[in-house]
JSON list of C-alpha atoms and ligand atoms in Angstrom, two decimals:
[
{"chain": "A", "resi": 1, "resn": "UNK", "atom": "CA", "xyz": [116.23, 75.41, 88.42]},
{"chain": "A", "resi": 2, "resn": "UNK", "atom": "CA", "xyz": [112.51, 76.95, 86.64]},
{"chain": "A", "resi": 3, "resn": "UNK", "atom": "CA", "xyz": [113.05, 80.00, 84.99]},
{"chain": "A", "resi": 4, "resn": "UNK", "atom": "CA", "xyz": [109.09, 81.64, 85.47]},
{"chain": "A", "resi": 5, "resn": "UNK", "atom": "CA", "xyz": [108.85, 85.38, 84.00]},
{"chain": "A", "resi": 6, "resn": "UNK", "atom": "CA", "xyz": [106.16, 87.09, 85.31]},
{"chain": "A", "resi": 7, "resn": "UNK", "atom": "CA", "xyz": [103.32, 88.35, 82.70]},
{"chain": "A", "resi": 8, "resn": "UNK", "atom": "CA", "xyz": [103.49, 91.62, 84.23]},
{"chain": "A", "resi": 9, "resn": "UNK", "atom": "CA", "xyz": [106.38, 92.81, 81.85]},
{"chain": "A", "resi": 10, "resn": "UNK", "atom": "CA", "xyz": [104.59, 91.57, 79.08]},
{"chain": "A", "resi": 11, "resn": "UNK", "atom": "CA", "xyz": [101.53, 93.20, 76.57]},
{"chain": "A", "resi": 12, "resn": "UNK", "atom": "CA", "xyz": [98.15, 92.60, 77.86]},
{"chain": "A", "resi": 13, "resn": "UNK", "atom": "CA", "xyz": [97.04, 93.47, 74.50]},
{"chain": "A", "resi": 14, "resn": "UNK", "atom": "CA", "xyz": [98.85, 90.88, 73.02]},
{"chain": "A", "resi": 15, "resn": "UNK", "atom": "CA", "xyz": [99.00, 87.45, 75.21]},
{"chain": "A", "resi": 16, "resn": "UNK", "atom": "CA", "xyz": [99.29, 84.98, 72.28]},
{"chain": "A", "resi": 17, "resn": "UNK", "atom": "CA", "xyz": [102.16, 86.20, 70.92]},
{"chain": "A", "resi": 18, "resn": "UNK", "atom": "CA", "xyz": [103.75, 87.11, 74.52]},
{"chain": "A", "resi": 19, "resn": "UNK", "atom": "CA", "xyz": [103.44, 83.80, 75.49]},
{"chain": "A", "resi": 20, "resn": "UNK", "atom": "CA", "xyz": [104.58, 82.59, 72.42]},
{"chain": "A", "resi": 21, "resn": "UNK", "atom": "CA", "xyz": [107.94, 84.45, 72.88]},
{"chain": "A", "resi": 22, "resn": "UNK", "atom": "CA", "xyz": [108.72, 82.89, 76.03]},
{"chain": "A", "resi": 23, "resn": "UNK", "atom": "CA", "xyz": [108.37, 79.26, 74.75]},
{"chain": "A", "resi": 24, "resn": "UNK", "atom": "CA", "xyz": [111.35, 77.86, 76.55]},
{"chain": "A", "resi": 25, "resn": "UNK", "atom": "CA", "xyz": [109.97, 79.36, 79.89]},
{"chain": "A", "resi": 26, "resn": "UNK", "atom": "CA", "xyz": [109.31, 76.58, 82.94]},
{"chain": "A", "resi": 27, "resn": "UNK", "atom": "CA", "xyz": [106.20, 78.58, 83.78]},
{"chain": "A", "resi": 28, "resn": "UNK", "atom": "CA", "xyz": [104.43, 81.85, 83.09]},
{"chain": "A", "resi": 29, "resn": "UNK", "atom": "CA", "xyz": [104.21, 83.82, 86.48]},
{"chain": "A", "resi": 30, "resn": "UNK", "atom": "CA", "xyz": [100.98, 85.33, 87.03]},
{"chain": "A", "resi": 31, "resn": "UNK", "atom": "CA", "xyz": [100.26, 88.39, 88.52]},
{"chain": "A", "resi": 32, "resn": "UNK", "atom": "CA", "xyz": [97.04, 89.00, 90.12]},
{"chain": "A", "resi": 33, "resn": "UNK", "atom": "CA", "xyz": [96.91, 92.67, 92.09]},
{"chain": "A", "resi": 34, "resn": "UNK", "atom": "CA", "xyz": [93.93, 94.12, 93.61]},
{"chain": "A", "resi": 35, "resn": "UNK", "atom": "CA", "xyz": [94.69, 97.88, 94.46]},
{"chain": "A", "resi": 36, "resn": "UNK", "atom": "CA", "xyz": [93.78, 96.94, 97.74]},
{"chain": "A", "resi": 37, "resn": "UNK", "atom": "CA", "xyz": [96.57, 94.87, 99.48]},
{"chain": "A", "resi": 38, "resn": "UNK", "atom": "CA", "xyz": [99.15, 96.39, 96.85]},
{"chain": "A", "resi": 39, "resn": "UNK", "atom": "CA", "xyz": [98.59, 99.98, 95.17]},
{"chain": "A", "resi": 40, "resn": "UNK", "atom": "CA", "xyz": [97.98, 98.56, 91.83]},
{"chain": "A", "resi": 41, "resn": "UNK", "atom": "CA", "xyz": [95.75, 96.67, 89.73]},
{"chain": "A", "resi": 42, "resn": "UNK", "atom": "CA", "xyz": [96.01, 94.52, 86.94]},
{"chain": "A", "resi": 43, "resn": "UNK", "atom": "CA", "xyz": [93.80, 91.67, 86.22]},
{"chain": "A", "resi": 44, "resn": "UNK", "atom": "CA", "xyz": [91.17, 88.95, 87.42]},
{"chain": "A", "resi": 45, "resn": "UNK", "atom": "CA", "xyz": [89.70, 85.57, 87.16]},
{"chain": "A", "resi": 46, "resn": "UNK", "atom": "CA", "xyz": [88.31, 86.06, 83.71]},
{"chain": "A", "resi": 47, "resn": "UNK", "atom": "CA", "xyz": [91.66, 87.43, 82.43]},
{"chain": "A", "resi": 48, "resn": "UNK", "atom": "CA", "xyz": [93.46, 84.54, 84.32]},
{"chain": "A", "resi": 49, "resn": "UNK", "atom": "CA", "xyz": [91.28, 81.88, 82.78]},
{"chain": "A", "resi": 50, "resn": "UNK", "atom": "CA", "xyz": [91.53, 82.38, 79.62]},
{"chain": "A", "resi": 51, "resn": "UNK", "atom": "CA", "xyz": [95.16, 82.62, 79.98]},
{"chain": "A", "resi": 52, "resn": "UNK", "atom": "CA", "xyz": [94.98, 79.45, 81.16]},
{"chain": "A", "resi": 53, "resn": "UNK", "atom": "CA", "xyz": [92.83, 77.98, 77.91]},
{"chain": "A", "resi": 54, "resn": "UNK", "atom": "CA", "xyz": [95.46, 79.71, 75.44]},
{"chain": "A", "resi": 55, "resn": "UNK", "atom": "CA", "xyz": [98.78, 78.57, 76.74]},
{"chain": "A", "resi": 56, "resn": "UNK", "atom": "CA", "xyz": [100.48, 75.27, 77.73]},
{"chain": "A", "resi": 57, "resn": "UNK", "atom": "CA", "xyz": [102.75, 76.76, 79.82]},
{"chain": "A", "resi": 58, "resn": "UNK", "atom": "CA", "xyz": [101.99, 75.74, 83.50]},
{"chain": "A", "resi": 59, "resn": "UNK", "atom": "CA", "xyz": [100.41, 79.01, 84.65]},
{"chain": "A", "resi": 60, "resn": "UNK", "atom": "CA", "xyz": [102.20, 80.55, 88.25]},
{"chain": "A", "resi": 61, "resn": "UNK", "atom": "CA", "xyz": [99.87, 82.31, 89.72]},
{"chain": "A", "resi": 62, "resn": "UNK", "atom": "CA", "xyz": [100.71, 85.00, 92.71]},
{"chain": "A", "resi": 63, "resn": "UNK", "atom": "CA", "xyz": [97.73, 86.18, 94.47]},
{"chain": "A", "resi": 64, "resn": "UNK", "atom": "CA", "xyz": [98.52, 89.99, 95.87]},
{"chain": "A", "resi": 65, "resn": "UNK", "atom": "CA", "xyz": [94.49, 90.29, 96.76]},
{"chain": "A", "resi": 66, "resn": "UNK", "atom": "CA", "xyz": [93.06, 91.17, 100.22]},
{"chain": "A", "resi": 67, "resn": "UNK", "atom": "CA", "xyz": [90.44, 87.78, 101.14]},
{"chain": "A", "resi": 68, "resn": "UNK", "atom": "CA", "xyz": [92.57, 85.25, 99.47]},
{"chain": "A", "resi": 69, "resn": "UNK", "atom": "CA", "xyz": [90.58, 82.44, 101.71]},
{"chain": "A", "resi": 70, "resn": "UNK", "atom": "CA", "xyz": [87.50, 83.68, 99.00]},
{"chain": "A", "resi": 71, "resn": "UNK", "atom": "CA", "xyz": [89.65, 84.09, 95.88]},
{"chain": "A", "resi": 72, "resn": "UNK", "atom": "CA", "xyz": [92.31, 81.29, 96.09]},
{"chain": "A", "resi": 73, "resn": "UNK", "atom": "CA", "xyz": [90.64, 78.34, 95.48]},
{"chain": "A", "resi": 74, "resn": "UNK", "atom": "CA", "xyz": [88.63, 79.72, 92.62]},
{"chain": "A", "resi": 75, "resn": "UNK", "atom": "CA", "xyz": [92.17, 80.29, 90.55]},
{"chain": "A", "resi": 76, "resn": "UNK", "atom": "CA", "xyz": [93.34, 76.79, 91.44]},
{"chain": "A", "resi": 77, "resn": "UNK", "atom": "CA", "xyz": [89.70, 75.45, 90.26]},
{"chain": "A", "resi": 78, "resn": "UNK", "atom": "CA", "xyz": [90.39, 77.35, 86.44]},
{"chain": "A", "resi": 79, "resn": "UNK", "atom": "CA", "xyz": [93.34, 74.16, 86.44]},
{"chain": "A", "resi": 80, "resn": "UNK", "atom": "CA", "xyz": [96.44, 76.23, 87.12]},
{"chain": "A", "resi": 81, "resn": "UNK", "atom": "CA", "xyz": [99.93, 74.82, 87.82]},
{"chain": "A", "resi": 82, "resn": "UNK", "atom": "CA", "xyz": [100.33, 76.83, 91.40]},
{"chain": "A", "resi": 83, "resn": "UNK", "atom": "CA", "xyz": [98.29, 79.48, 93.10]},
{"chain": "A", "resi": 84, "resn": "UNK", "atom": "CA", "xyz": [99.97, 81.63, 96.22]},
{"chain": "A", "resi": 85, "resn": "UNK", "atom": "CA", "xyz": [98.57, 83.63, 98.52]},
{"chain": "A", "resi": 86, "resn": "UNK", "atom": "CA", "xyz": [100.26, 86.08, 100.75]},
{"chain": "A", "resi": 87, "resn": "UNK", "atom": "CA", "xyz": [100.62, 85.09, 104.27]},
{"chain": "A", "resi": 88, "resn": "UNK", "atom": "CA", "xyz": [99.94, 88.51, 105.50]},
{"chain": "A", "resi": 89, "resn": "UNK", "atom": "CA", "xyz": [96.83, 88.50, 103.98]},
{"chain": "A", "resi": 90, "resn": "UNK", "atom": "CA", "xyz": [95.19, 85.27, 105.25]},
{"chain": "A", "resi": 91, "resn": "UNK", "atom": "CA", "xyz": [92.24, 84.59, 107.40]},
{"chain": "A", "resi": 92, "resn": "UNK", "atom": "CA", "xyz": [93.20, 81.36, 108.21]},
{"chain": "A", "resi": 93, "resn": "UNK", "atom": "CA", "xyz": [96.05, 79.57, 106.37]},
{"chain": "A", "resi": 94, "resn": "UNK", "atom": "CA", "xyz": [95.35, 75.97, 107.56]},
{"chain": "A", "resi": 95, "resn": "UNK", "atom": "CA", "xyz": [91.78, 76.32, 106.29]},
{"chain": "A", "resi": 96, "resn": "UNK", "atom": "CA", "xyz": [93.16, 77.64, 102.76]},
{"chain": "A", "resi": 97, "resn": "UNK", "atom": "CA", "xyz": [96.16, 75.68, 102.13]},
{"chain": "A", "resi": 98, "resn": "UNK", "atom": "CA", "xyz": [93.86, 71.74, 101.69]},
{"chain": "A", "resi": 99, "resn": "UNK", "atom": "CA", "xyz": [91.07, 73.84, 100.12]},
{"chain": "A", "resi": 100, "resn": "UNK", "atom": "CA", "xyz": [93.35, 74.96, 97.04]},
{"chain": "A", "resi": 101, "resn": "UNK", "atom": "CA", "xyz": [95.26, 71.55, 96.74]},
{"chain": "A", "resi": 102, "resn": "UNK", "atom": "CA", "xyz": [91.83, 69.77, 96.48]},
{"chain": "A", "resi": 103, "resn": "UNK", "atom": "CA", "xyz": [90.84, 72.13, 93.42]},
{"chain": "A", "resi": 104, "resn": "UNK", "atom": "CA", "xyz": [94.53, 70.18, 91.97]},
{"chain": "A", "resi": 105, "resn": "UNK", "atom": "CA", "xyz": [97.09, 72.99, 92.21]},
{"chain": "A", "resi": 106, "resn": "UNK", "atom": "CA", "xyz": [100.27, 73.00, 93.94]},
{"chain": "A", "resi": 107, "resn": "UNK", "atom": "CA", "xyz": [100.32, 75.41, 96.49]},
{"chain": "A", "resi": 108, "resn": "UNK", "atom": "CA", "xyz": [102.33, 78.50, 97.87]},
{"chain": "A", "resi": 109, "resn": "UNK", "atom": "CA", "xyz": [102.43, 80.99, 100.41]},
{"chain": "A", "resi": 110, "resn": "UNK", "atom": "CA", "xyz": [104.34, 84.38, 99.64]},
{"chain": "A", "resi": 111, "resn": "UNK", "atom": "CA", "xyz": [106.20, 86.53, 102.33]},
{"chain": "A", "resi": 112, "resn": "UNK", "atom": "CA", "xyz": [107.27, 90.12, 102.16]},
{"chain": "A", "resi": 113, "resn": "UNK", "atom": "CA", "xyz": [110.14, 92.05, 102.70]},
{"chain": "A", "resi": 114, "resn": "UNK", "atom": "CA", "xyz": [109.27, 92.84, 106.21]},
{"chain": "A", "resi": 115, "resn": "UNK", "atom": "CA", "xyz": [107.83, 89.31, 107.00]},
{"chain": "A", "resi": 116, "resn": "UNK", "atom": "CA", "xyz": [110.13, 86.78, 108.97]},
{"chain": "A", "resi": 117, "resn": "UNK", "atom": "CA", "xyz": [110.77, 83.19, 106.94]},
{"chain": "A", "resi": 118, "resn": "UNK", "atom": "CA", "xyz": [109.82, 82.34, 110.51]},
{"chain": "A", "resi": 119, "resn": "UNK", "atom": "CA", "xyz": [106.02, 82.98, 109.79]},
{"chain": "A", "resi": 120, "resn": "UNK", "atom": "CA", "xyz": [105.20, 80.40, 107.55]},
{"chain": "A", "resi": 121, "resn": "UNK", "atom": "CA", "xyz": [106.79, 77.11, 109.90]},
{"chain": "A", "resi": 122, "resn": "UNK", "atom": "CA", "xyz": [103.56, 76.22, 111.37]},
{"chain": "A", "resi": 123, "resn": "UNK", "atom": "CA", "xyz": [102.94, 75.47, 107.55]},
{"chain": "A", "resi": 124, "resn": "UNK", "atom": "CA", "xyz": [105.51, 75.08, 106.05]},
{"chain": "A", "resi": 125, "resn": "UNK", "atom": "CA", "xyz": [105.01, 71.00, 105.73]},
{"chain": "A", "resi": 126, "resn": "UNK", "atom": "CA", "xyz": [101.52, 71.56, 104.08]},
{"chain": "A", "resi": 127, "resn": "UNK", "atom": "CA", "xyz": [103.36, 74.20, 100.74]},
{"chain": "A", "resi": 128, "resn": "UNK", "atom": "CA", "xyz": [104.83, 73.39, 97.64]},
{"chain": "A", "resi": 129, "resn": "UNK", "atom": "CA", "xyz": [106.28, 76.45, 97.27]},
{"chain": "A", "resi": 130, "resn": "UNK", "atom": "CA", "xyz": [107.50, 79.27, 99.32]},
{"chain": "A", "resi": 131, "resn": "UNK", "atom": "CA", "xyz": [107.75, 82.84, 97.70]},
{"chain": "A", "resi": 132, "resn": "UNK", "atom": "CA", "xyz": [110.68, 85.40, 99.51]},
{"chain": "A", "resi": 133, "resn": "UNK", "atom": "CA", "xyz": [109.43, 88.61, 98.01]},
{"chain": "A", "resi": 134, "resn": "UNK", "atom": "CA", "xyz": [112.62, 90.59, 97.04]},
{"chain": "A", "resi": 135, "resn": "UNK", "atom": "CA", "xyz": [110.86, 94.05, 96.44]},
{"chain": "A", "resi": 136, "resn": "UNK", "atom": "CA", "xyz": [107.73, 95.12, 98.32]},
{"chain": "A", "resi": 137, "resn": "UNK", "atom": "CA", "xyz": [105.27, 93.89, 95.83]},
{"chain": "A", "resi": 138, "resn": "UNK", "atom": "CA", "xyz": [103.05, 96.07, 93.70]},
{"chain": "A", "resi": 139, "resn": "UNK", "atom": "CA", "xyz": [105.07, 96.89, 90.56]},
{"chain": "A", "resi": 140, "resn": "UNK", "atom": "CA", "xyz": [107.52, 95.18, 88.32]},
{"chain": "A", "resi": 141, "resn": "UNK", "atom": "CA", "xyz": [111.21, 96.74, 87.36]},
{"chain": "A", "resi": 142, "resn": "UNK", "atom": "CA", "xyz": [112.56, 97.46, 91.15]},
{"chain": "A", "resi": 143, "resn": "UNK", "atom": "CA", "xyz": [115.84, 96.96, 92.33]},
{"chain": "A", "resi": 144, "resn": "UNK", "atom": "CA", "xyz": [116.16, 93.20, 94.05]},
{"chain": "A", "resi": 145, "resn": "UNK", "atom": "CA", "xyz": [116.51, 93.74, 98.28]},
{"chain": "A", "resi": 146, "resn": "UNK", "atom": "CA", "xyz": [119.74, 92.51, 99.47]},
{"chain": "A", "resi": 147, "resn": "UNK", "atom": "CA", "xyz": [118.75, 91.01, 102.63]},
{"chain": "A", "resi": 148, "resn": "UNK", "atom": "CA", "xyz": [116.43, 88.89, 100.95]},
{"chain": "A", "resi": 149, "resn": "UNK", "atom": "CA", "xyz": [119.74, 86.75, 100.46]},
{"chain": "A", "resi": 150, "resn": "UNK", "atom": "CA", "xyz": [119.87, 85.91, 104.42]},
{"chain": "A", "resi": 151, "resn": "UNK", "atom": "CA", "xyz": [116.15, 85.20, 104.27]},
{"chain": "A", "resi": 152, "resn": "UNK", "atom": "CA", "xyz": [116.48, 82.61, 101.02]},
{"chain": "A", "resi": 153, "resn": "UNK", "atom": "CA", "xyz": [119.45, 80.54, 103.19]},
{"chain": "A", "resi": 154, "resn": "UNK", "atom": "CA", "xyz": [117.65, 80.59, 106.57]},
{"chain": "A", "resi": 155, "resn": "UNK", "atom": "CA", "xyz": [114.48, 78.82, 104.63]},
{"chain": "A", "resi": 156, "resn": "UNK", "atom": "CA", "xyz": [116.55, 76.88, 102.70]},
{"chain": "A", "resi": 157, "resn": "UNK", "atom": "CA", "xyz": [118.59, 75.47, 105.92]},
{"chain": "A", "resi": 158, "resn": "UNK", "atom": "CA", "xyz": [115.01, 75.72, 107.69]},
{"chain": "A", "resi": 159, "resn": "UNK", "atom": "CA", "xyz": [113.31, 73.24, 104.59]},
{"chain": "A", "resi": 160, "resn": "UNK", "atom": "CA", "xyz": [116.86, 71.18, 104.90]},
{"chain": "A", "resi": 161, "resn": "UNK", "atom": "CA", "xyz": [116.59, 70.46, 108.78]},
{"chain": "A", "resi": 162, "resn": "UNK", "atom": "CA", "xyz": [113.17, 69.32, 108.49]},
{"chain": "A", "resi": 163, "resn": "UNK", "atom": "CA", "xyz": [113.97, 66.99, 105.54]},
{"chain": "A", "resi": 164, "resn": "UNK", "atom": "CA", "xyz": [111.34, 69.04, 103.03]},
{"chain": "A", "resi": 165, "resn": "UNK", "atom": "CA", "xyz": [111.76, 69.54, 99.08]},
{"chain": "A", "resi": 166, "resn": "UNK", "atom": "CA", "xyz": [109.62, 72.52, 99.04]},
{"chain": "A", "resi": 167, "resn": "UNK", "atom": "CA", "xyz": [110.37, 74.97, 96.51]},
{"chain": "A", "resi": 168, "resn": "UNK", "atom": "CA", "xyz": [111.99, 78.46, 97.04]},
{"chain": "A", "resi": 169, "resn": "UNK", "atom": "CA", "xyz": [110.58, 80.82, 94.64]},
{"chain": "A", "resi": 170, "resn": "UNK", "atom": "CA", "xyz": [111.96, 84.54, 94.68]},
{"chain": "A", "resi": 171, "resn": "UNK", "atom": "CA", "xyz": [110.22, 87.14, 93.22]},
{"chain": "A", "resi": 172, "resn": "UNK", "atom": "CA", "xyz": [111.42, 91.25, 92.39]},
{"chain": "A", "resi": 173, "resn": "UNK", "atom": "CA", "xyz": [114.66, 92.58, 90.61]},
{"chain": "A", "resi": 174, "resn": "UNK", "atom": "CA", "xyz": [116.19, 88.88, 89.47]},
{"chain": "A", "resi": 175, "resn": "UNK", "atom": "CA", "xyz": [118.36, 89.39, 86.50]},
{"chain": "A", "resi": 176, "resn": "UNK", "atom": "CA", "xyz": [121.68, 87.90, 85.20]},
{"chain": "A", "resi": 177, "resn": "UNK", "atom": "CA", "xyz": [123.61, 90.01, 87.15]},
{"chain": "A", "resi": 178, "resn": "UNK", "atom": "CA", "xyz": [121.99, 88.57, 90.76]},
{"chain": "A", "resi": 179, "resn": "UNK", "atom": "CA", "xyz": [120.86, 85.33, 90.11]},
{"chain": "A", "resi": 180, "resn": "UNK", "atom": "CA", "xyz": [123.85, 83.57, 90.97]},
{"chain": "A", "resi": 181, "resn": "UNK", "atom": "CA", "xyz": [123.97, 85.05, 93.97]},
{"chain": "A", "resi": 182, "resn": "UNK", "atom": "CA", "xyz": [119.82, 84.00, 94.92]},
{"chain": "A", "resi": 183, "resn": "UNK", "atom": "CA", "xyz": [120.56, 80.41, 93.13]},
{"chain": "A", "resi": 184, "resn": "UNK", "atom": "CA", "xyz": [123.64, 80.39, 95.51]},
{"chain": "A", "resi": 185, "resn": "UNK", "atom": "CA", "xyz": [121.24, 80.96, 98.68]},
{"chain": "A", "resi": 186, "resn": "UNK", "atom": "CA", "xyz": [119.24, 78.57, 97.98]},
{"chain": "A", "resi": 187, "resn": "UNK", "atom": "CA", "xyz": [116.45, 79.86, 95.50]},
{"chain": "A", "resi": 188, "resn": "UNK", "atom": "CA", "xyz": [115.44, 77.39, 92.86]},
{"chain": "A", "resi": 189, "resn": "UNK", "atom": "CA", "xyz": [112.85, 78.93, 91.33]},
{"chain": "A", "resi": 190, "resn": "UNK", "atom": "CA", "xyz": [112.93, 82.23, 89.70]},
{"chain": "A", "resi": 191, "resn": "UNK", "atom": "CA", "xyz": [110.51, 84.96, 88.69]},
{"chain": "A", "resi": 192, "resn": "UNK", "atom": "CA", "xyz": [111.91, 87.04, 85.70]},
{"chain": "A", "resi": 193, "resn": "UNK", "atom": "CA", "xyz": [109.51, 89.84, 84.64]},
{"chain": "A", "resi": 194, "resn": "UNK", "atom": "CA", "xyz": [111.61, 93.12, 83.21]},
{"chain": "A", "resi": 195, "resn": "UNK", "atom": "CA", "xyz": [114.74, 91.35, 82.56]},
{"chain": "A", "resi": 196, "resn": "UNK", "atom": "CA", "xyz": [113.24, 88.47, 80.75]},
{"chain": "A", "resi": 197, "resn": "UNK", "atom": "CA", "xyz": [110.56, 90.91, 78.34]},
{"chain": "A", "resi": 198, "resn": "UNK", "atom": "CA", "xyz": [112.81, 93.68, 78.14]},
{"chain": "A", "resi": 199, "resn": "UNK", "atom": "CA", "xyz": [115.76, 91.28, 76.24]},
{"chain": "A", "resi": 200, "resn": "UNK", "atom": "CA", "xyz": [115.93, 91.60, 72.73]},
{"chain": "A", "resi": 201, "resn": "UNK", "atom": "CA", "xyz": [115.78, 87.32, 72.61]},
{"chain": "A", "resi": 202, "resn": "UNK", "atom": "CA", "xyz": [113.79, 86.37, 75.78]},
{"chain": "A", "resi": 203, "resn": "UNK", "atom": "CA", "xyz": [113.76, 82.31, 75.31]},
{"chain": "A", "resi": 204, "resn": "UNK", "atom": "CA", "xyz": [118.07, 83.77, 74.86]},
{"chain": "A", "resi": 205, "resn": "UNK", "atom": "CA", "xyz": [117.36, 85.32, 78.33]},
{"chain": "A", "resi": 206, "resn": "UNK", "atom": "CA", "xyz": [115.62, 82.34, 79.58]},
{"chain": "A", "resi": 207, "resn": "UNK", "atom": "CA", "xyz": [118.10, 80.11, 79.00]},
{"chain": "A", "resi": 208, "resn": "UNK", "atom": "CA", "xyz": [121.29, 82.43, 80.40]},
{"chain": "A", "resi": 209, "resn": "UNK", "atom": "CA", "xyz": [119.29, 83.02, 83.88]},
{"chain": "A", "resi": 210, "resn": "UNK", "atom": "CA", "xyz": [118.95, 79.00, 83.60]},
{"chain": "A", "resi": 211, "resn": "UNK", "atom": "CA", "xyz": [122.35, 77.88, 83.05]},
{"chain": "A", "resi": 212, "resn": "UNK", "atom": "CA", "xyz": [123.79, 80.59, 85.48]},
{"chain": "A", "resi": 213, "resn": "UNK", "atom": "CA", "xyz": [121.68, 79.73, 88.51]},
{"chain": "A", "resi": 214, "resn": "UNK", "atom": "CA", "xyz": [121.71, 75.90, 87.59]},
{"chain": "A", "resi": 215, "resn": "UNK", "atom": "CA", "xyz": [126.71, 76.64, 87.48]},
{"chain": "A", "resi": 216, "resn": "UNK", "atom": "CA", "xyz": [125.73, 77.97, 90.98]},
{"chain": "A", "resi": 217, "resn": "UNK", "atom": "CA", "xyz": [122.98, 75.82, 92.80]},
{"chain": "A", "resi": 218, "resn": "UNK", "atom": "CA", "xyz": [124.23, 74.26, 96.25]},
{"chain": "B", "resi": 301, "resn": "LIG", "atom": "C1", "xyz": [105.87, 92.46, 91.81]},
{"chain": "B", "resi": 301, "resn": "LIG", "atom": "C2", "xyz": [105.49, 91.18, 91.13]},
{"chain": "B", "resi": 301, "resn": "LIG", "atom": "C3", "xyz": [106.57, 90.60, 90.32]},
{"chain": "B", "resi": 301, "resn": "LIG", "atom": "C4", "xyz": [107.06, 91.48, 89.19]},
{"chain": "B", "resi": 301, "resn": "LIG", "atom": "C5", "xyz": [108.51, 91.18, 89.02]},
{"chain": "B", "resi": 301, "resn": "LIG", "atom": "O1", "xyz": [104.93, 92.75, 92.77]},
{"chain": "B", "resi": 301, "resn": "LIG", "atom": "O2", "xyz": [105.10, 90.20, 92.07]},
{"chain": "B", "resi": 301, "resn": "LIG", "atom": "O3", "xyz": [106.21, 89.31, 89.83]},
{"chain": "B", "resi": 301, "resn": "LIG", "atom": "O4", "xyz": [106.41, 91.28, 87.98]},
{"chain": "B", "resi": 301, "resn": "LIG", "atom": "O5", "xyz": [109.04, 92.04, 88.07]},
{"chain": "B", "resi": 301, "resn": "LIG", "atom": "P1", "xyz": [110.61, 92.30, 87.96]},
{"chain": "B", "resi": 301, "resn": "LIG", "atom": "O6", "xyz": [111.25, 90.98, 87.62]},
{"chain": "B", "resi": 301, "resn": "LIG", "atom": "O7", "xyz": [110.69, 93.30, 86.87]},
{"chain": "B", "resi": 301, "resn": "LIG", "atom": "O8", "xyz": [111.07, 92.82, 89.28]},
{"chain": "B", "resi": 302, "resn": "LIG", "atom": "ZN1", "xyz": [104.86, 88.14, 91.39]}
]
């Protein structure tokens, strides 16, 4: 069970000692948003780089960028832990998927609300990670989607038939009031960005989402 909040919650003016609050934290989840494929915009591959020289936290990173099959492998070449791309906005997904796990990153693809777990099969043996969007990405601080509960068991029964460790990664609205239920789906890996930065103790916060997914993994 990885606890990953997402650096969207955090202060961009202030990385060092953001990351330094969230010490205990599997992973720093990094949002990358183009105003294009979502309608808002945060930050880059400068920005993202020198995250990645300032922390020792494996960086997440979760591409929501139109041409991802340009962008992708140039994150996973800075030396990040993961890079994702969304699947609805690939060129060609079989092309991408060796191209960023030669640079050395694991690799994931994300789905959104409206996109069947069905979608990423043809693939599915290639990922690392899959990412069930639980609020139509864009902004942090929405209200998880309940049906993304039926979508985290189907992949998780989908993964188990075919014998595959991948990880499930949910992303949007995961607090300590739903992430028994996701754990209990079959998510093991969970984004945290307003419920993580917005705790008075957020390694305190860390490690309750940990310990209450871990009392209700399958
Ligand atoms: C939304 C982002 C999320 C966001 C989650 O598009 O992908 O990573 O930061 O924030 P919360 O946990 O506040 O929903
Ligand atoms: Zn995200």
């Amino acid at each position: 069970m990885r606890i990953q909040p997402s650096i969207l919650s955090a202060d961009f003016a202030n990385l060092d000692a953001e990351f330094a609050s969230i010490s205990s934290a599997d992973g720093i989840h990094v949002d990358v948003m183009d105003g294009h494929f979502v309608p808002n915009m945060t930050f880059g591959l400068p920005v993202v780089k020198r995250m990645q020289e300032i922390t020792s936290l494996p960086l997440d990173v979760h591409l929501m960028i139109e041409h991802p099959d340009h962008w992708a492998p140039k994150y996973a070449a800075l030396g990040v832990f993961s890079v994702t791309v969304h699947f609805e906005a690939c060129e060609n997904l079989a092309n991408l998927i060796p191209k960023i796990k030669s640079e050395g990153s694991r690799v994931g693809v994300a789905i959104k609300p409206g996109t069947p777990v069905t979608a990423i099969l043809p693939y599915v043996e290639n990922l690392d990670q899959v990412l069930v969007m639980s609020v139509e990405p864009g902004f942090g601080g929405q209200s998880f989607i309940p049906s993304s509960l039926d979508k985290i068991a189907e992949l998780k029964s989908l993964l188990a038939e075919r014998g595959l460790a991948t990880w499930i990664q949910v992303d949007g609205g995961i607090s300590a009031e739903n992430i028994s239920q996701v754990a209990a789906a079959g998510a093991d890996t969970f984004v945290a960005g307003s419920s993580v930065f917005g705790a008075p103790d957020r390694n305190e916060m860390i490690s309750r989402l940990r310990t209450l997914a871990v009392e209700s993994a399958h």
